[in-house]
Short mmCIF file of C-alpha atoms in Angstrom, two decimals:
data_model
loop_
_atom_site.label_atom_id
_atom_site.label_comp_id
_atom_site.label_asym_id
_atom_site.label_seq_id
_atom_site.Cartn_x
_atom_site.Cartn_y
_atom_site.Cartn_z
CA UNK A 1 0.00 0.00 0.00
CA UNK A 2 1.04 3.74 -0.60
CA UNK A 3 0.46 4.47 3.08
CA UNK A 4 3.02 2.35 4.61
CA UNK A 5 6.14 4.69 4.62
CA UNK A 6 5.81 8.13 6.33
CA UNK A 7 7.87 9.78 4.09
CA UNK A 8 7.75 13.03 6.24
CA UNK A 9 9.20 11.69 9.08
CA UNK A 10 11.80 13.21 10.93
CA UNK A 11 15.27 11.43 12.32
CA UNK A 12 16.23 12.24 15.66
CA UNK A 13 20.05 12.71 16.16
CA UNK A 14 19.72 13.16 20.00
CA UNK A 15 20.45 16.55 22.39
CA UNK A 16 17.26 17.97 20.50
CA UNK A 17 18.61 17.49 16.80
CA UNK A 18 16.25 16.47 14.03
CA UNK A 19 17.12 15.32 10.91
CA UNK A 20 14.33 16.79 8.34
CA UNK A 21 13.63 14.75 5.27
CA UNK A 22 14.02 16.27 1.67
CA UNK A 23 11.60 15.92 -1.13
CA UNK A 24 14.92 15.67 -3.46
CA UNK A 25 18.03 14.10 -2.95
CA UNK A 26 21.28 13.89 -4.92
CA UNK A 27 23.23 10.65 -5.51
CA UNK A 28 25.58 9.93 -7.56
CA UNK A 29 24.35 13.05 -10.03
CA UNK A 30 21.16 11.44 -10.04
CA UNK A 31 18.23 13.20 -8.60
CA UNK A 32 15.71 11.37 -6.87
CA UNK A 33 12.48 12.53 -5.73
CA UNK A 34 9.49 10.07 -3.12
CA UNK A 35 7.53 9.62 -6.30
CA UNK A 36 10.82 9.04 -8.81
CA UNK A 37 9.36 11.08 -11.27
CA UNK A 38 12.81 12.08 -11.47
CA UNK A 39 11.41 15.92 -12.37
CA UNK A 40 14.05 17.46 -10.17
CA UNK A 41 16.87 15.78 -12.60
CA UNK A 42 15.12 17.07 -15.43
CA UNK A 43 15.57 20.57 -14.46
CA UNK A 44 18.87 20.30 -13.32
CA UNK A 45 19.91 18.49 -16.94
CA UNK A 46 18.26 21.49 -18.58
CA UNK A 47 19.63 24.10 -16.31
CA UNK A 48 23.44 22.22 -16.93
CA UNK A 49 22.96 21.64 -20.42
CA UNK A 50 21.65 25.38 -21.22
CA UNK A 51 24.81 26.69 -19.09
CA UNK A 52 27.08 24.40 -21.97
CA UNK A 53 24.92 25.94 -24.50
CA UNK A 54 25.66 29.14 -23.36
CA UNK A 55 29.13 28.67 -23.73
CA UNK A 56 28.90 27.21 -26.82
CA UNK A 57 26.89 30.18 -27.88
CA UNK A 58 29.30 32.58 -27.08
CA UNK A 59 32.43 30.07 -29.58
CA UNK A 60 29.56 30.99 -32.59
CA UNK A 61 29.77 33.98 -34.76
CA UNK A 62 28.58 34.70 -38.05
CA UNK A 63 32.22 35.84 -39.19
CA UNK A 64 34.17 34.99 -36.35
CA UNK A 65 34.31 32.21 -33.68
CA UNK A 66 34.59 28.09 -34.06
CA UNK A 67 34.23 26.69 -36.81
CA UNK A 68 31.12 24.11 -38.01
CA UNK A 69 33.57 20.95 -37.28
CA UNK A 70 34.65 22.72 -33.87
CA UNK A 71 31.27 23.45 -32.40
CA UNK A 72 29.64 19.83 -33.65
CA UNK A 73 32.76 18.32 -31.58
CA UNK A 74 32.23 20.67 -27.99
CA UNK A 75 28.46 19.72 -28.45
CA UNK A 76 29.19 16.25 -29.10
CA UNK A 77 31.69 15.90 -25.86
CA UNK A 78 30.18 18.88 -23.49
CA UNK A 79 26.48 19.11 -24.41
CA UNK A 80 25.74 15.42 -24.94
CA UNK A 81 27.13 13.74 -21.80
CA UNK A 82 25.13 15.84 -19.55
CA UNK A 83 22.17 15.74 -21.46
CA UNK A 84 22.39 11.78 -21.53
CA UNK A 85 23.69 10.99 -18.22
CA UNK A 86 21.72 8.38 -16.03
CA UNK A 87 19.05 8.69 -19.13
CA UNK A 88 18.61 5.11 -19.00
CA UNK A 89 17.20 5.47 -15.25
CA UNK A 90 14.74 8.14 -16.78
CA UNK A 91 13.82 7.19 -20.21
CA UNK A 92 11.97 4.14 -20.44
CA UNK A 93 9.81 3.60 -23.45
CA UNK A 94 6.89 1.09 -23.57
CA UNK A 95 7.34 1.10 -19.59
CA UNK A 96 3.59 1.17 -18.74
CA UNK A 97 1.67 3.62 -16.70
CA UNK A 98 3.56 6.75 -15.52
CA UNK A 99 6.73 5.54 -17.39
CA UNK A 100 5.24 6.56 -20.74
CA UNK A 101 4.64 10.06 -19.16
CA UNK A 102 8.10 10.51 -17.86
CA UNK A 103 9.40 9.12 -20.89
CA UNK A 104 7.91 12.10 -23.13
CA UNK A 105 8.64 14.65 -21.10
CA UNK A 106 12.45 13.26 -20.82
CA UNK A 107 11.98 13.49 -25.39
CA UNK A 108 10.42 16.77 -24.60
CA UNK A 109 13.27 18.49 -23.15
CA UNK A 110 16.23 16.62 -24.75
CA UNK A 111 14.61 18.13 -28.29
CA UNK A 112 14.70 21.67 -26.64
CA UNK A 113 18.10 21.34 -25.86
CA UNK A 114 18.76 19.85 -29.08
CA UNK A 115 16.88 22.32 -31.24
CA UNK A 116 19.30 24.93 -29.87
CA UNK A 117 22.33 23.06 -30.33
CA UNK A 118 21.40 22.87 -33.61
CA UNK A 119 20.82 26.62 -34.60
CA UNK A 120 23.85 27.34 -32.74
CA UNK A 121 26.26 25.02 -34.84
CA UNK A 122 24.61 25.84 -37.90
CA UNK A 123 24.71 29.54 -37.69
CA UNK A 124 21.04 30.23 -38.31
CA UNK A 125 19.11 33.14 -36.78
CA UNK A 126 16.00 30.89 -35.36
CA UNK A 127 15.89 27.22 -34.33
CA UNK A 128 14.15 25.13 -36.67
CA UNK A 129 12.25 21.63 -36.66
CA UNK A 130 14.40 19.24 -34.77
CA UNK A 131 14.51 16.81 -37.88
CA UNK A 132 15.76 19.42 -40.35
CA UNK A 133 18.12 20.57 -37.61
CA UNK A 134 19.55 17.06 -37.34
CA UNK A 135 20.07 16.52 -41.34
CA UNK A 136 21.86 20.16 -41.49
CA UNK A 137 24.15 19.40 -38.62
CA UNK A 138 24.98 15.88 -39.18
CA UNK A 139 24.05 14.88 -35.80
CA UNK A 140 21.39 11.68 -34.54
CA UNK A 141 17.98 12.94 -33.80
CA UNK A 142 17.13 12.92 -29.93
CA UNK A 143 15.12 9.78 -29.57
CA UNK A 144 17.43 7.67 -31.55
CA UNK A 145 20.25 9.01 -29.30
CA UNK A 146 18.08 8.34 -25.93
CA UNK A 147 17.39 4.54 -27.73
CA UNK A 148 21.18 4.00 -28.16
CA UNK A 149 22.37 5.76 -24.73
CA UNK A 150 19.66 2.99 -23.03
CA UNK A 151 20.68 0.13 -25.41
CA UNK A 152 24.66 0.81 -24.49
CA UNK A 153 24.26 0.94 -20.82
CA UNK A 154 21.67 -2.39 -20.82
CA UNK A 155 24.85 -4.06 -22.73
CA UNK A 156 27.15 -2.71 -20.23
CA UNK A 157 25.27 -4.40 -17.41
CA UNK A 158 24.08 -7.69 -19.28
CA UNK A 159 27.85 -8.21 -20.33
CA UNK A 160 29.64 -6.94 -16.93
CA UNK A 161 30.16 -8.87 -14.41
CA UNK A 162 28.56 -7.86 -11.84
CA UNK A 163 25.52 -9.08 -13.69
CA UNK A 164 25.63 -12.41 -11.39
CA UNK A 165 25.10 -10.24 -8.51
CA UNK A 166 21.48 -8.68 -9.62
CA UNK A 167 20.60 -12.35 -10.77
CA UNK A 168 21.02 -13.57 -7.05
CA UNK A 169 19.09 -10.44 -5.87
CA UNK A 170 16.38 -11.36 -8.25
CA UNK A 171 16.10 -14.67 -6.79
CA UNK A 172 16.27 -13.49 -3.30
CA UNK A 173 13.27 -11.66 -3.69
CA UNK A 174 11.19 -13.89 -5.77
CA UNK A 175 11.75 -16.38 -2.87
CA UNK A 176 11.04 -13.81 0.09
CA UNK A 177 8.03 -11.74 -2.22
CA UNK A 178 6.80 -14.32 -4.53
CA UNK A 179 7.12 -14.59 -7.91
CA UNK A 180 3.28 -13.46 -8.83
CA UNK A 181 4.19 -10.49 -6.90
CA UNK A 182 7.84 -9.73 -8.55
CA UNK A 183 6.18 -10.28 -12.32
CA UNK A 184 4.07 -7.56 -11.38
CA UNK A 185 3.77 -5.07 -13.93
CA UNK A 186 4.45 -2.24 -11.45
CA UNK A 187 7.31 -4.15 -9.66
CA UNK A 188 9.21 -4.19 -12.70
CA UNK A 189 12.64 -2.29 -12.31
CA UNK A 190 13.63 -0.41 -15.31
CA UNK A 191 16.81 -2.65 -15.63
CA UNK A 192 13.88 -5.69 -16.19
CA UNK A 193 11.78 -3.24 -18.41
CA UNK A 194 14.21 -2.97 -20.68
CA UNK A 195 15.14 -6.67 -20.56
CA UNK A 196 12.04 -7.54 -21.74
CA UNK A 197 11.65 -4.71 -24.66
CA UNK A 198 15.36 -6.18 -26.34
CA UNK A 199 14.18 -10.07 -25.85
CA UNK A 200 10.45 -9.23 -27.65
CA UNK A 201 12.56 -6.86 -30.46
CA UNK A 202 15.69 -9.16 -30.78
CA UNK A 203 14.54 -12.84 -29.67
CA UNK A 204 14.16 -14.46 -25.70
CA UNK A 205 18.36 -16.26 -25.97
CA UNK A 206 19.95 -12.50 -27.70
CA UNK A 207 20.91 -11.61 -24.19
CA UNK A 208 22.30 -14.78 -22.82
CA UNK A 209 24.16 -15.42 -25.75
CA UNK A 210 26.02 -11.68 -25.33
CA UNK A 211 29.80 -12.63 -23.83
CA UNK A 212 30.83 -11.88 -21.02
CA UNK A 213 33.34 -8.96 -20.76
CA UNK A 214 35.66 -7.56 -17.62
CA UNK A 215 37.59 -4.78 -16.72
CA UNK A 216 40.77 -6.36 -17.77
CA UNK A 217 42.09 -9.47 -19.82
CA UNK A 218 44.75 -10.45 -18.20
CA UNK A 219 46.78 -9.64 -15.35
CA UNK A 220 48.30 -6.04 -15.73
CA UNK A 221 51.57 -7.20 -15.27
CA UNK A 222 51.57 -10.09 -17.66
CA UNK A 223 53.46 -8.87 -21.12
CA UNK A 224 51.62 -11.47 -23.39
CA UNK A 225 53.52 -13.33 -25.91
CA UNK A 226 56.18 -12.17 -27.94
CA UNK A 227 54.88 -10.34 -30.69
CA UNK A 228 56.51 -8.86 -33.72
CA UNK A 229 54.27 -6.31 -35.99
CA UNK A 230 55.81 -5.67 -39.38
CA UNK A 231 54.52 -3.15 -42.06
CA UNK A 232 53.14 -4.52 -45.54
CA UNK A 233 55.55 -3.53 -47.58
CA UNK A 234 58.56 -5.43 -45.15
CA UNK A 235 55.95 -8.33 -44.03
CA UNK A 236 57.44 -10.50 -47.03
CA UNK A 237 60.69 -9.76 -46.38
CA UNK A 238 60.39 -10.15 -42.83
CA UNK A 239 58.86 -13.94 -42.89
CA UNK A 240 61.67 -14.66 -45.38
CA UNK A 241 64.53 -13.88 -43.03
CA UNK A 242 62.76 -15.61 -39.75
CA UNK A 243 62.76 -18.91 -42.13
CA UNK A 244 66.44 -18.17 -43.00
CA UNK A 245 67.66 -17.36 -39.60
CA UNK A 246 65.55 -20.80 -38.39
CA UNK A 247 67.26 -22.56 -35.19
CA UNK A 248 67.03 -26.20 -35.20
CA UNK A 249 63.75 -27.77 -34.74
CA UNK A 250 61.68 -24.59 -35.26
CA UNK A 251 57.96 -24.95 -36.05
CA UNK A 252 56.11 -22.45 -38.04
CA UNK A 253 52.32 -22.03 -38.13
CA UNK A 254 50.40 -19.92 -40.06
CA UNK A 255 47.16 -18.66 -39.24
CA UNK A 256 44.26 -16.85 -41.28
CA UNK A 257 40.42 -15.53 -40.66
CA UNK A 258 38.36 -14.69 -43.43
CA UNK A 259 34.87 -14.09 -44.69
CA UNK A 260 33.39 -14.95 -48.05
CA UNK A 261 29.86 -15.71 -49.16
CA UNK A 262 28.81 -14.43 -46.07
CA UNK A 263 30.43 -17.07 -44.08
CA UNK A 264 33.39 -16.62 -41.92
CA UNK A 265 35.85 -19.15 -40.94
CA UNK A 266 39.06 -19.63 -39.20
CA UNK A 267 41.96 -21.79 -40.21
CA UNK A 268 45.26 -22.66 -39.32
CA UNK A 269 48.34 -25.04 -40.99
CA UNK A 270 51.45 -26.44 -39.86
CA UNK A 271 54.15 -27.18 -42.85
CA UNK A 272 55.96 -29.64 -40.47
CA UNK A 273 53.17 -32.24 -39.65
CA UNK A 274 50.50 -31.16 -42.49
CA UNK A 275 48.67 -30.12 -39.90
CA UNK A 276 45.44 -28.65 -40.53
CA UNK A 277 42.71 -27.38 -38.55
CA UNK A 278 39.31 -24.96 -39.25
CA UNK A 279 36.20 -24.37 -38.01
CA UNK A 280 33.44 -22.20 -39.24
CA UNK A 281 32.32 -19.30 -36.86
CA UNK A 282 29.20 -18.52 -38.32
CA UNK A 283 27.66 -15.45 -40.80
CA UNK A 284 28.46 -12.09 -41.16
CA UNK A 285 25.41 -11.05 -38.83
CA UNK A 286 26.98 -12.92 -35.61
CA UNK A 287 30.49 -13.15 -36.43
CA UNK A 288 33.46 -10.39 -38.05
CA UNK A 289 36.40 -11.43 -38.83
CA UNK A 290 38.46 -10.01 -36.26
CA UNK A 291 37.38 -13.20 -34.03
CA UNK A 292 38.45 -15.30 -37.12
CA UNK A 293 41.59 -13.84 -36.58
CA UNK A 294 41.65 -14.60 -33.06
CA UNK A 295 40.09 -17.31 -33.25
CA UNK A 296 42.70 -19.05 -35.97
CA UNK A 297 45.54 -17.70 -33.35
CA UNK A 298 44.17 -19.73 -30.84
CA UNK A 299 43.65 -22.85 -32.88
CA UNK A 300 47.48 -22.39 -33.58
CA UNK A 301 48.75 -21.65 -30.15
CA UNK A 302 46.67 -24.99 -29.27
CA UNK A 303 48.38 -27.10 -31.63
CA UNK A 304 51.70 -26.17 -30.16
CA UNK A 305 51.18 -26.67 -26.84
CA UNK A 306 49.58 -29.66 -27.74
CA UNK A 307 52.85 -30.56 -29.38
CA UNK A 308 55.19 -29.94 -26.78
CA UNK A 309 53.44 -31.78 -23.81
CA UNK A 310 53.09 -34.54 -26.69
CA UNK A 311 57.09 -34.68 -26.72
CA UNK A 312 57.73 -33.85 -23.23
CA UNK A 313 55.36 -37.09 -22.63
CA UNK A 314 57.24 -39.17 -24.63
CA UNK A 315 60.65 -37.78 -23.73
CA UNK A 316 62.26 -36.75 -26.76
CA UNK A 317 62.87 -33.15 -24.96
CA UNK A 318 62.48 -31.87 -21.68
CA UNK A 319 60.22 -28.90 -20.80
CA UNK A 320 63.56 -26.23 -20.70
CA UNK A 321 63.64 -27.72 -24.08
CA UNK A 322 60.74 -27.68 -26.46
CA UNK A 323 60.82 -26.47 -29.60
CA UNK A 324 60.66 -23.41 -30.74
CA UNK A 325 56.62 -22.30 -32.72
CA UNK A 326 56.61 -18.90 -34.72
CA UNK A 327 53.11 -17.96 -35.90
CA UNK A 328 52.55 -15.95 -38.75
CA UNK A 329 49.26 -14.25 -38.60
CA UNK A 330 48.38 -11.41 -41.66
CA UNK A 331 45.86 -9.22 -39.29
CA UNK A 332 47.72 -6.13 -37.11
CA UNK A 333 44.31 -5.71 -35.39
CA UNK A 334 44.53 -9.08 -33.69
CA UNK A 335 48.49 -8.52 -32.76
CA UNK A 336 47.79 -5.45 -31.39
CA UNK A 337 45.36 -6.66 -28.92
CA UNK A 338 47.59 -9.71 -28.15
CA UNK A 339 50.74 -7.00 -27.47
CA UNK A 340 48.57 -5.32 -24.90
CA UNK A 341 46.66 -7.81 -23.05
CA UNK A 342 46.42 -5.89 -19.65
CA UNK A 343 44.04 -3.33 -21.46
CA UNK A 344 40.51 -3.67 -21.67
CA UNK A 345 39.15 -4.72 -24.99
CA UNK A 346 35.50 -4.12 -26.51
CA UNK A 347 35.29 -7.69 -27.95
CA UNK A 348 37.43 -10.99 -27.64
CA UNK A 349 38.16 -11.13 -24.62
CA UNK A 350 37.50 -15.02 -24.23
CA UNK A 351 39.76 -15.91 -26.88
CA UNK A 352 42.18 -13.32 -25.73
CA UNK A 353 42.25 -15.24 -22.34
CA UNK A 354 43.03 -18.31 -23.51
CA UNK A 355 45.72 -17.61 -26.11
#
């Protein structure tokens, strides 16, 4: 019931001190009012966001001042992020009663702000329709950018992982509540809302198929395997001299990703055994071929440790003593992320990990 919490009570502190209760409060930049209507962040997005378009204002002149490049980039990295930040706590489309409401008026003022930005970086005299303000500036209309700002931070969350951790809430309260009373249309957080919107749009397994990503790879002190990146023009001369300058019992393995026919695949092949091994990663919807890449790295990186427990086993050489592998992969994207596996990558990181 609504009348549960008295929201209007006081705290006492002791020797006669009491604590009043605000209507708003502030955490985190996000503020939060008893009926999170959230119209108190509103305002103060407006108020911020106005301030940066002051400023930006003030850059514009008809014959002097920033030029059109200039002023799309300070709107892009001054205006935008507090315009869109905690949007996703704010903005929920197709959210039900109430949501719907806060929704439009969260469209409502990010088009204001927008309109404005617009005449500003386009030098006109009056704003315009937001539409034909977005095709002259070259910038993403408001609701598309409130859809992607929402559809960036749910992937953040779904692919973090800390993700376990709201699971196990989830099933805490299901347990203590119910789970009539947690599939509740009202109950529903906005983190569930939104959940629900990408599984109707983009199938019920799109989000528990998404991979899992963390803050870091690897260890930050581990330095990764020793890499060598050559340019094009010296790549041929390069593998030419590493085959010349060959010590004894040296293995090569050469590794390739590609697409065609909308297909991509990953292969790799080892001139000293014959070796050959591929696999097929899927179509050019689910898969790139920077995986490929990664992907035919690891399949090569297999097969050699695979053949030095294999003579370590047998004892034809000790484990100071294995052979030598050399990879030659034709993709500077995947050697780059391999020469810096302490820093966080966007995709990868699975294959990363185990190579």
């Amino acid at each position: 019931r609504q009348n549960q919490h008295k929201l209007d009570a006081s705290l006492d502190l002791g020797d006669g001190h009491q604590l009043q209760p605000t209507p708003v409060v502030r955490l985190l930049g996000l503020y939060m009012d008893t009926k999170l209507t959230f119209v108190a962040h509103r305002e103060q997005m407006t108020r911020k966001a106005s301030m940066a378009l002051g400023a930006l204002a003030t850059l514009a002149g008809s014959t002097w001042g920033a030029d059109f490049g200039c002023l799309r980039t300070l709107y892009n990295s001054i205006v935008l992020p507090r315009m869109l930040y905690c949007a996703s706590a704010i903005y929920t489309p197709e959210g039900g009663r109430g949501y719907k409401m806060i929704a439009q008026a969260m469209v409502q003022a990010c088009e204001k702000i927008h309109r404005r930005a617009t005449q500003i970086i386009s030098g006109g005299f009056r704003t315009v329709a937001a539409s034909a303000g977005s095709i002259e500036t070259f910038l993403m209309p408001t609701k598309q950018r409130l859809e992607l700002a929402i559809a960036n931070t749910l992937l953040r969350i779904r692919t973090g992982p800390t993700y376990r951790q709201i699971i196990t809430i989830r099933e805490k309260v299901e347990l203590s509540r119910g789970r009539r009373y947690v599939r509740a249309f009202k109950t529903r957080s906005a983190l569930d809302k939104l959940e629900r919107r990408y599984k109707q749009r983009m199938g019920e397994t799109f989000l528990d198929e998404l991979e899992t990503r963390t803050p870091f790879t690897c260890a930050p002190y581990d330095t990764g395997p020793k890499i060598t990146i050559e340019s094009t023009n010296n790549a041929y001369r390069a593998h030419n001299n590493i085959q010349q300058q060959a010590q004894q019992g040296q293995v090569f393995i050469y590794t390739d990703g590609s697409g065609f026919d909308n297909r991509v695949g990953a292969a790799m092949w080892c001139p000293w055994t014959h070796h050959v091994a591929c696999t097929h990663m899927g179509t050019l919807t689910n898969a790139t071929v920077y995986l490929a890449e990664l992907y035919a790295i690891q399949l090569g990186t297999d097969y050699a440790v695979e053949q030095a427990q294999h003579e370590v086993s047998r004892g034809v050489n000790p484990p100071e003593q294995c052979r030598l592998f050399t990879l030659f992969v034709d993709n500077q994207a995947a050697l780059h992320t391999l020469s810096s596996p302490q820093k966080p990558h966007q995709s990868g990181q699975s294959i990363v990990a185990k190579i």
